[in-house]
PDB file of C-alpha atoms in Angstrom:
ATOM      1  CA  MET A   1       0.000   0.000   0.000  1.00  0.00           C
ATOM      2  CA  MET A   2       1.124   3.543  -0.758  1.00  0.00           C
ATOM      3  CA  ALA A   3       0.425   5.574   2.369  1.00  0.00           C
ATOM      4  CA  ASN A   4       0.378   8.795   0.345  1.00  0.00           C
ATOM      5  CA  GLY A   5      -1.366   7.354  -2.703  1.00  0.00           C
ATOM      6  CA  ALA A   6      -4.583   8.625  -4.275  1.00  0.00           C
ATOM      7  CA  GLY A   7      -6.448   5.362  -3.600  1.00  0.00           C
ATOM      8  CA  TRP A   8      -5.696   5.269   0.122  1.00  0.00           C
ATOM      9  CA  ALA A   9      -9.249   4.953   1.481  1.00  0.00           C
ATOM     10  CA  ASN A  10     -10.168   2.204  -0.972  1.00  0.00           C
ATOM     11  CA  ALA A  11      -6.946   0.319  -0.246  1.00  0.00           C
ATOM     12  CA  VAL A  12      -7.583   0.398   3.504  1.00  0.00           C
ATOM     13  CA  ALA A  13     -11.115  -0.937   3.051  1.00  0.00           C
ATOM     14  CA  ARG A  14      -9.943  -3.782   0.827  1.00  0.00           C
ATOM     15  CA  ALA A  15      -7.055  -4.712   3.096  1.00  0.00           C
ATOM     16  CA  ARG A  16      -9.307  -4.820   6.158  1.00  0.00           C
ATOM     17  CA  ALA A  17     -11.779  -6.997   4.280  1.00  0.00           C
ATOM     18  CA  THR A  18      -9.081  -9.508   3.288  1.00  0.00           C
ATOM     19  CA  ARG A  19      -7.182 -10.370   6.450  1.00  0.00           C
ATOM     20  CA  THR A  20      -5.367 -13.311   4.839  1.00  0.00           C
ATOM     21  CA  LEU A  21      -3.599 -10.900   2.475  1.00  0.00           C
ATOM     22  CA  GLY A  22      -0.031  -9.965   3.320  1.00  0.00           C
ATOM     23  CA  VAL A  23       0.246  -6.184   3.049  1.00  0.00           C
ATOM     24  CA  GLY A  24       3.518  -4.290   2.735  1.00  0.00           C
ATOM     25  CA  VAL A  25       4.261  -0.587   2.577  1.00  0.00           C
ATOM     26  CA  HIS A  26       5.057   0.526  -0.956  1.00  0.00           C
ATOM     27  CA  LEU A  27       7.278   3.402   0.116  1.00  0.00           C
ATOM     28  CA  ASN A  28       6.650   6.357  -2.164  1.00  0.00           C
ATOM     29  CA  LEU A  29       9.437   8.926  -2.542  1.00  0.00           C
ATOM     30  CA  VAL A  30       8.915   9.854  -6.207  1.00  0.00           C
ATOM     31  CA  GLN A  31       5.273  10.745  -6.874  1.00  0.00           C
ATOM     32  CA  GLY A  32       2.703  13.130  -5.457  1.00  0.00           C
ATOM     33  CA  ARG A  33       3.033  14.759  -2.059  1.00  0.00           C
ATOM     34  CA  PRO A  34       4.812  13.412   1.016  1.00  0.00           C
ATOM     35  CA  LEU A  35       3.088  13.029   4.362  1.00  0.00           C
ATOM     36  CA  LEU A  36       5.521  15.393   6.082  1.00  0.00           C
ATOM     37  CA  ARG A  37       7.362  18.597   5.238  1.00  0.00           C
ATOM     38  CA  VAL A  38      10.610  17.296   3.724  1.00  0.00           C
ATOM     39  CA  PRO A  39      12.290  20.055   1.653  1.00  0.00           C
ATOM     40  CA  SER A  40      15.200  17.919   0.457  1.00  0.00           C
ATOM     41  CA  LEU A  41      12.758  15.449  -1.140  1.00  0.00           C
ATOM     42  CA  THR A  42      10.350  17.907  -2.734  1.00  0.00           C
ATOM     43  CA  ASP A  43      10.342  20.405  -5.570  1.00  0.00           C
ATOM     44  CA  PRO A  44       9.952  23.871  -3.975  1.00  0.00           C
ATOM     45  CA  ARG A  45       7.850  25.045  -6.927  1.00  0.00           C
ATOM     46  CA  THR A  46       5.161  22.405  -6.495  1.00  0.00           C
ATOM     47  CA  GLY A  47       5.618  20.882  -3.044  1.00  0.00           C
ATOM     48  CA  GLU A  48       5.551  17.470  -4.705  1.00  0.00           C
ATOM     49  CA  LEU A  49       8.166  14.739  -4.466  1.00  0.00           C
ATOM     50  CA  TYR A  50      10.947  14.836  -7.039  1.00  0.00           C
ATOM     51  CA  PRO A  51      10.568  12.212  -9.796  1.00  0.00           C
ATOM     52  CA  LEU A  52      12.893   9.213  -9.761  1.00  0.00           C
ATOM     53  CA  GLY A  53      15.644  10.669 -11.936  1.00  0.00           C
ATOM     54  CA  ALA A  54      15.871  13.874  -9.926  1.00  0.00           C
ATOM     55  CA  LEU A  55      15.792  11.972  -6.633  1.00  0.00           C
ATOM     56  CA  ALA A  56      18.585   9.678  -7.821  1.00  0.00           C
ATOM     57  CA  MET A  57      20.744  12.665  -8.766  1.00  0.00           C
ATOM     58  CA  ARG A  58      20.078  14.427  -5.479  1.00  0.00           C
ATOM     59  CA  ALA A  59      20.885  11.275  -3.523  1.00  0.00           C
ATOM     60  CA  LEU A  60      24.165  10.801  -5.402  1.00  0.00           C
ATOM     61  CA  LEU A  61      25.085  14.426  -4.717  1.00  0.00           C
ATOM     62  CA  ARG A  62      24.170  13.926  -1.028  1.00  0.00           C
ATOM     63  CA  ARG A  63      21.446  16.538  -1.199  1.00  0.00           C
ATOM     64  CA  VAL A  64      18.870  14.316   0.484  1.00  0.00           C
ATOM     65  CA  ASP A  65      18.656  14.975   4.199  1.00  0.00           C
ATOM     66  CA  ALA A  66      18.842  11.593   5.963  1.00  0.00           C
ATOM     67  CA  ASP A  67      16.736  12.771   8.918  1.00  0.00           C
ATOM     68  CA  GLU A  68      13.977  14.083   6.641  1.00  0.00           C
ATOM     69  CA  LEU A  69      14.052  10.863   4.631  1.00  0.00           C
ATOM     70  CA  ALA A  70      13.847   8.699   7.755  1.00  0.00           C
ATOM     71  CA  ALA A  71      10.978  10.776   9.137  1.00  0.00           C
ATOM     72  CA  GLU A  72       8.955  10.430   5.924  1.00  0.00           C
ATOM     73  CA  LEU A  73       9.592   6.680   5.788  1.00  0.00           C
ATOM     74  CA  ARG A  74       8.469   6.273   9.397  1.00  0.00           C
ATOM     75  CA  ALA A  75       5.345   8.354   8.736  1.00  0.00           C
ATOM     76  CA  GLN A  76       4.366   6.177   5.772  1.00  0.00           C
ATOM     77  CA  ILE A  77       4.840   2.947   7.728  1.00  0.00           C
ATOM     78  CA  GLU A  78       2.960   4.324  10.717  1.00  0.00           C
ATOM     79  CA  ARG A  79       0.008   5.499   8.627  1.00  0.00           C
ATOM     80  CA  VAL A  80      -0.529   1.962   7.334  1.00  0.00           C
ATOM     81  CA  ARG A  81      -0.222   0.490  10.819  1.00  0.00           C
ATOM     82  CA  SER A  82      -2.542   3.121  12.272  1.00  0.00           C
ATOM     83  CA  ALA A  83      -5.198   1.936   9.832  1.00  0.00           C
ATOM     84  CA  GLY A  84      -5.127  -1.413  11.640  1.00  0.00           C
ATOM     85  CA  ILE A  85      -3.089  -3.210   8.990  1.00  0.00           C
ATOM     86  CA  ARG A  86      -0.178  -5.485   9.834  1.00  0.00           C
ATOM     87  CA  VAL A  87       2.883  -4.571   7.754  1.00  0.00           C
ATOM     88  CA  THR A  88       4.589  -7.700   6.396  1.00  0.00           C
ATOM     89  CA  HIS A  89       7.347  -6.100   4.297  1.00  0.00           C
ATOM     90  CA  LEU A  90       8.718  -2.989   2.607  1.00  0.00           C
ATOM     91  CA  ASP A  91       9.320  -2.214  -1.047  1.00  0.00           C
ATOM     92  CA  SER A  92       9.036   1.043  -2.970  1.00  0.00           C
ATOM     93  CA  HIS A  93       7.534   2.853  -5.940  1.00  0.00           C
ATOM     94  CA  ARG A  94       9.917   2.628  -8.911  1.00  0.00           C
ATOM     95  CA  HIS A  95      12.373   0.755  -6.639  1.00  0.00           C
ATOM     96  CA  ALA A  96      13.546   4.080  -5.217  1.00  0.00           C
ATOM     97  CA  HIS A  97      14.632   2.380  -1.987  1.00  0.00           C
ATOM     98  CA  ALA A  98      17.487   0.717  -3.927  1.00  0.00           C
ATOM     99  CA  LEU A  99      19.142   4.052  -4.707  1.00  0.00           C
ATOM    100  CA  PRO A 100      22.545   4.817  -3.192  1.00  0.00           C
ATOM    101  CA  GLY A 101      21.986   7.241  -0.332  1.00  0.00           C
ATOM    102  CA  ILE A 102      18.432   5.963   0.169  1.00  0.00           C
ATOM    103  CA  TRP A 103      19.016   2.259   0.812  1.00  0.00           C
ATOM    104  CA  THR A 104      20.879   2.511   4.106  1.00  0.00           C
ATOM    105  CA  VAL A 105      18.234   4.812   5.601  1.00  0.00           C
ATOM    106  CA  VAL A 106      15.443   2.461   4.508  1.00  0.00           C
ATOM    107  CA  CYS A 107      17.248  -0.475   6.154  1.00  0.00           C
ATOM    108  CA  ARG A 108      17.714   1.485   9.379  1.00  0.00           C
ATOM    109  CA  VAL A 109      14.074   2.557   9.520  1.00  0.00           C
ATOM    110  CA  ALA A 110      12.884  -0.983   8.729  1.00  0.00           C
ATOM    111  CA  ILE A 111      14.883  -2.362  11.646  1.00  0.00           C
ATOM    112  CA  GLU A 112      13.652   0.386  13.981  1.00  0.00           C
ATOM    113  CA  ALA A 113      10.057  -0.277  12.895  1.00  0.00           C
ATOM    114  CA  GLY A 114      10.382  -4.029  13.360  1.00  0.00           C
ATOM    115  CA  VAL A 115       9.671  -4.820   9.707  1.00  0.00           C
ATOM    116  CA  ARG A 116      11.888  -7.808   8.903  1.00  0.00           C
ATOM    117  CA  VAL A 117      11.361  -8.304   5.160  1.00  0.00           C
ATOM    118  CA  LEU A 118      12.710  -5.947   2.509  1.00  0.00           C
ATOM    119  CA  ARG A 119      12.539  -6.320  -1.259  1.00  0.00           C
ATOM    120  CA  VAL A 120      15.873  -6.674  -3.032  1.00  0.00           C
ATOM    121  CA  PRO A 121      14.967  -6.258  -6.744  1.00  0.00           C
ATOM    122  CA  ARG A 122      17.734  -8.333  -8.298  1.00  0.00           C
ATOM    123  CA  GLU A 123      16.711 -10.390 -11.322  1.00  0.00           C
ATOM    124  CA  PRO A 124      19.074 -12.527 -13.440  1.00  0.00           C
ATOM    125  CA  MET A 125      20.034 -11.126 -16.827  1.00  0.00           C
ATOM    126  CA  ARG A 126      19.497 -14.561 -18.404  1.00  0.00           C
ATOM    127  CA  ILE A 127      15.719 -14.220 -18.124  1.00  0.00           C
ATOM    128  CA  ASN A 128      14.159 -12.915 -21.362  1.00  0.00           C
ATOM    129  CA  PRO A 129      17.545 -11.615 -22.589  1.00  0.00           C
ATOM    130  CA  PHE A 130      16.084 -10.095 -25.759  1.00  0.00           C
ATOM    131  CA  ASP A 131      13.770  -7.742 -23.877  1.00  0.00           C
ATOM    132  CA  LEU A 132      16.152  -4.791 -24.038  1.00  0.00           C
ATOM    133  CA  GLY A 133      13.999  -2.493 -21.936  1.00  0.00           C
ATOM    134  CA  ALA A 134      13.862  -5.004 -19.107  1.00  0.00           C
ATOM    135  CA  GLN A 135      17.582  -5.674 -19.429  1.00  0.00           C
ATOM    136  CA  ASP A 136      18.328  -1.960 -19.073  1.00  0.00           C
ATOM    137  CA  ARG A 137      16.199  -1.720 -15.935  1.00  0.00           C
ATOM    138  CA  LYS A 138      17.849  -4.792 -14.437  1.00  0.00           C
ATOM    139  CA  LEU A 139      21.308  -3.374 -15.128  1.00  0.00           C
ATOM    140  CA  VAL A 140      20.455  -0.060 -13.476  1.00  0.00           C
ATOM    141  CA  LEU A 141      19.010  -1.788 -10.429  1.00  0.00           C
ATOM    142  CA  ALA A 142      21.992  -4.131 -10.166  1.00  0.00           C
ATOM    143  CA  ALA A 143      24.351  -1.152 -10.262  1.00  0.00           C
ATOM    144  CA  SER A 144      22.314   0.709  -7.638  1.00  0.00           C
ATOM    145  CA  LEU A 145      22.288  -2.287  -5.319  1.00  0.00           C
ATOM    146  CA  ARG A 146      26.007  -2.813  -5.786  1.00  0.00           C
ATOM    147  CA  ILE A 147      26.869   0.818  -5.045  1.00  0.00           C
ATOM    148  CA  SER A 148      24.500   0.729  -2.060  1.00  0.00           C
ATOM    149  CA  ARG A 149      26.219  -2.438  -0.804  1.00  0.00           C
ATOM    150  CA  ALA A 150      22.776  -3.893  -0.355  1.00  0.00           C
ATOM    151  CA  LEU A 151      23.888  -7.457   0.264  1.00  0.00           C
ATOM    152  CA  PRO A 152      24.274  -9.056   2.662  1.00  0.00           C
ATOM    153  CA  LEU A 153      21.320  -7.463   4.405  1.00  0.00           C
ATOM    154  CA  PRO A 154      21.981  -6.148   7.902  1.00  0.00           C
ATOM    155  CA  SER A 155      20.515  -8.378  10.615  1.00  0.00           C
ATOM    156  CA  PRO A 156      17.646  -8.979  11.324  1.00  0.00           C
ATOM    157  CA  LEU A 157      16.429  -8.040   7.821  1.00  0.00           C
ATOM    158  CA  VAL A 158      15.663 -10.809   5.336  1.00  0.00           C
ATOM    159  CA  THR A 159      14.516 -11.025   1.734  1.00  0.00           C
ATOM    160  CA  THR A 160      13.355 -13.733  -0.635  1.00  0.00           C
ATOM    161  CA  ASP A 161      15.844 -16.137  -2.206  1.00  0.00           C
ATOM    162  CA  HIS A 162      14.813 -15.011  -5.676  1.00  0.00           C
ATOM    163  CA  PHE A 163      12.990 -12.128  -7.375  1.00  0.00           C
ATOM    164  CA  ARG A 164      11.042 -12.158 -10.646  1.00  0.00           C
ATOM    165  CA  GLY A 165       8.972  -9.432 -12.243  1.00  0.00           C
ATOM    166  CA  ILE A 166      10.902  -6.907 -14.309  1.00  0.00           C
ATOM    167  CA  SER A 167      11.059  -9.339 -17.226  1.00  0.00           C
ATOM    168  CA  LEU A 168       7.329 -10.040 -16.962  1.00  0.00           C
ATOM    169  CA  GLN A 169       6.210  -6.496 -17.707  1.00  0.00           C
ATOM    170  CA  GLY A 170       4.986  -5.333 -21.068  1.00  0.00           C
ATOM    171  CA  GLY A 171       1.492  -6.658 -21.602  1.00  0.00           C
ATOM    172  CA  THR A 172       1.372  -8.721 -24.795  1.00  0.00           C
ATOM    173  CA  HIS A 173       3.932 -11.316 -23.646  1.00  0.00           C
ATOM    174  CA  PHE A 174       2.833 -11.443 -20.019  1.00  0.00           C
ATOM    175  CA  ALA A 175       0.836 -14.682 -20.146  1.00  0.00           C
ATOM    176  CA  ALA A 176       3.594 -16.722 -21.778  1.00  0.00           C
ATOM    177  CA  ARG A 177       6.284 -15.198 -19.575  1.00  0.00           C
ATOM    178  CA  LEU A 178       4.312 -15.808 -16.387  1.00  0.00           C
ATOM    179  CA  ARG A 179       3.704 -19.459 -17.208  1.00  0.00           C
ATOM    180  CA  GLU A 180       7.342 -19.981 -18.112  1.00  0.00           C
ATOM    181  CA  THR A 181       8.369 -18.314 -14.849  1.00  0.00           C
ATOM    182  CA  LEU A 182       6.126 -20.602 -12.805  1.00  0.00           C
ATOM    183  CA  ASP A 183       7.481 -23.661 -14.633  1.00  0.00           C
ATOM    184  CA  THR A 184      11.117 -22.699 -14.028  1.00  0.00           C
ATOM    185  CA  LEU A 185      11.115 -21.454 -10.425  1.00  0.00           C
ATOM    186  CA  GLU A 186      14.203 -22.368  -8.462  1.00  0.00           C
ATOM    187  CA  PRO A 187      14.023 -24.003  -5.016  1.00  0.00           C
ATOM    188  CA  GLY A 188      13.404 -21.594  -2.156  1.00  0.00           C
ATOM    189  CA  SER A 189      11.276 -18.468  -1.900  1.00  0.00           C
ATOM    190  CA  THR A 190      10.613 -16.211  -4.899  1.00  0.00           C
ATOM    191  CA  GLU A 191       8.927 -12.831  -4.903  1.00  0.00           C
ATOM    192  CA  LEU A 192       6.704 -12.500  -7.964  1.00  0.00           C
ATOM    193  CA  MET A 193       6.273  -8.805  -8.732  1.00  0.00           C
ATOM    194  CA  VAL A 194       3.194  -8.109 -10.852  1.00  0.00           C
ATOM    195  CA  HIS A 195       1.018  -5.072 -11.556  1.00  0.00           C
ATOM    196  CA  PRO A 196      -2.617  -6.138 -12.057  1.00  0.00           C
ATOM    197  CA  GLY A 197      -5.237  -3.435 -12.032  1.00  0.00           C
ATOM    198  CA  HIS A 198      -8.221  -1.669 -13.531  1.00  0.00           C
ATOM    199  CA  VAL A 199      -7.347   1.353 -15.638  1.00  0.00           C
ATOM    200  CA  ASP A 200      -9.259   4.590 -15.135  1.00  0.00           C
ATOM    201  CA  GLU A 201      -8.596   8.293 -15.578  1.00  0.00           C
ATOM    202  CA  ALA A 202      -7.080   8.642 -12.104  1.00  0.00           C
ATOM    203  CA  LEU A 203      -4.515   5.918 -12.777  1.00  0.00           C
ATOM    204  CA  SER A 204      -3.724   7.196 -16.263  1.00  0.00           C
ATOM    205  CA  ALA A 205      -3.047  10.656 -14.849  1.00  0.00           C
ATOM    206  CA  GLN A 206      -0.308   9.427 -12.516  1.00  0.00           C
ATOM    207  CA  ASP A 207       1.217   6.296 -14.027  1.00  0.00           C
ATOM    208  CA  PRO A 208       2.253   5.456 -17.604  1.00  0.00           C
ATOM    209  CA  TYR A 209       1.882   1.695 -17.003  1.00  0.00           C
ATOM    210  CA  THR A 210      -1.801   1.364 -17.840  1.00  0.00           C
ATOM    211  CA  ALA A 211      -3.108  -1.081 -20.471  1.00  0.00           C
ATOM    212  CA  PRO A 212      -0.756  -3.920 -19.409  1.00  0.00           C
ATOM    213  CA  ARG A 213      -2.368  -3.907 -15.967  1.00  0.00           C
ATOM    214  CA  GLU A 214      -5.632  -5.211 -17.405  1.00  0.00           C
ATOM    215  CA  VAL A 215      -3.711  -7.925 -19.278  1.00  0.00           C
ATOM    216  CA  GLU A 216      -1.927  -8.979 -16.098  1.00  0.00           C
ATOM    217  CA  LEU A 217      -5.154  -9.040 -14.088  1.00  0.00           C
ATOM    218  CA  ALA A 218      -6.886 -11.255 -16.639  1.00  0.00           C
ATOM    219  CA  GLU A 219      -4.026 -13.754 -16.733  1.00  0.00           C
ATOM    220  CA  LEU A 220      -3.421 -13.878 -12.977  1.00  0.00           C
ATOM    221  CA  THR A 221      -7.093 -14.696 -12.378  1.00  0.00           C
ATOM    222  CA  SER A 222      -7.416 -17.089 -15.325  1.00  0.00           C
ATOM    223  CA  GLU A 223      -8.448 -20.703 -14.925  1.00  0.00           C
ATOM    224  CA  GLY A 224      -5.165 -21.809 -16.477  1.00  0.00           C
ATOM    225  CA  ILE A 225      -3.092 -20.141 -13.762  1.00  0.00           C
ATOM    226  CA  ARG A 226      -5.391 -21.505 -11.052  1.00  0.00           C
ATOM    227  CA  GLU A 227      -4.867 -25.008 -12.420  1.00  0.00           C
ATOM    228  CA  ARG A 228      -1.102 -24.499 -12.610  1.00  0.00           C
ATOM    229  CA  LEU A 229      -0.884 -23.420  -8.981  1.00  0.00           C
ATOM    230  CA  VAL A 230      -2.658 -26.505  -7.612  1.00  0.00           C
ATOM    231  CA  ARG A 231      -0.192 -29.026  -9.015  1.00  0.00           C
ATOM    232  CA  GLY A 232       1.600 -29.118  -5.683  1.00  0.00           C
ATOM    233  CA  ASP A 233       5.094 -27.884  -6.603  1.00  0.00           C
ATOM    234  CA  ILE A 234       4.383 -24.216  -5.737  1.00  0.00           C
ATOM    235  CA  GLU A 235       3.112 -22.897  -2.420  1.00  0.00           C
ATOM    236  CA  LEU A 236       1.649 -19.396  -2.294  1.00  0.00           C
ATOM    237  CA  VAL A 237       2.723 -17.572   0.877  1.00  0.00           C
ATOM    238  CA  THR A 238       2.900 -14.021   2.146  1.00  0.00           C
ATOM    239  CA  PHE A 239       6.048 -12.258   3.298  1.00  0.00           C
ATOM    240  CA  ALA A 240       5.019 -13.062   6.868  1.00  0.00           C
ATOM    241  CA  ALA A 241       6.112 -16.661   6.201  1.00  0.00           C
ATOM    242  CA  LEU A 242       9.763 -15.732   5.605  1.00  0.00           C
TER     243      LEU A 242
END
């Protein structure tokens, strides 16, 4: 859940109605307005959070105030908890938490908040190697994680053994890629990052990833995927099980 997202009220209602769902905080440092006054994270002309590219540059130049960043992260986690929702893990919008200068603060706040599980978005380059857009994103994330010295995670933080999702995005190839992913999972735990959703004007106004969400939703709820998941070789769990 994005604590400062436009669909907050609806998300809270759905989460409360589905107590078996594991809910994490999708930390948002790159879109819309923050919960607190954090000048080093916001454009003074608009009061809104800097977009990802600008945030990355500011973090590299050490122009992000660590105390302001930590305070905003804590506020986002606390807002979700205050809604009566158990927080199972942390990740972030556009993987901003993986940025050098951001990562260490996120880890510190996670430990302070008692949230044990943190997404590490590392995906092998061998998966769908001809999807150049996905390969570029994986390279950038790998470089960010390396510069941030993300691994090994500081104790007591943990993450999944594997991560899949960047190579799934794109819409038209999603169904085939998802089924191949499920058929080739490695032993251990794997986070499957997907973006199902219903597209409306509100979503289109704030996120360019629109039409593929409907494609993903249809495939993830299809009878074929349901049948694949009951074969017995895959167990669906939440992050609380790690």
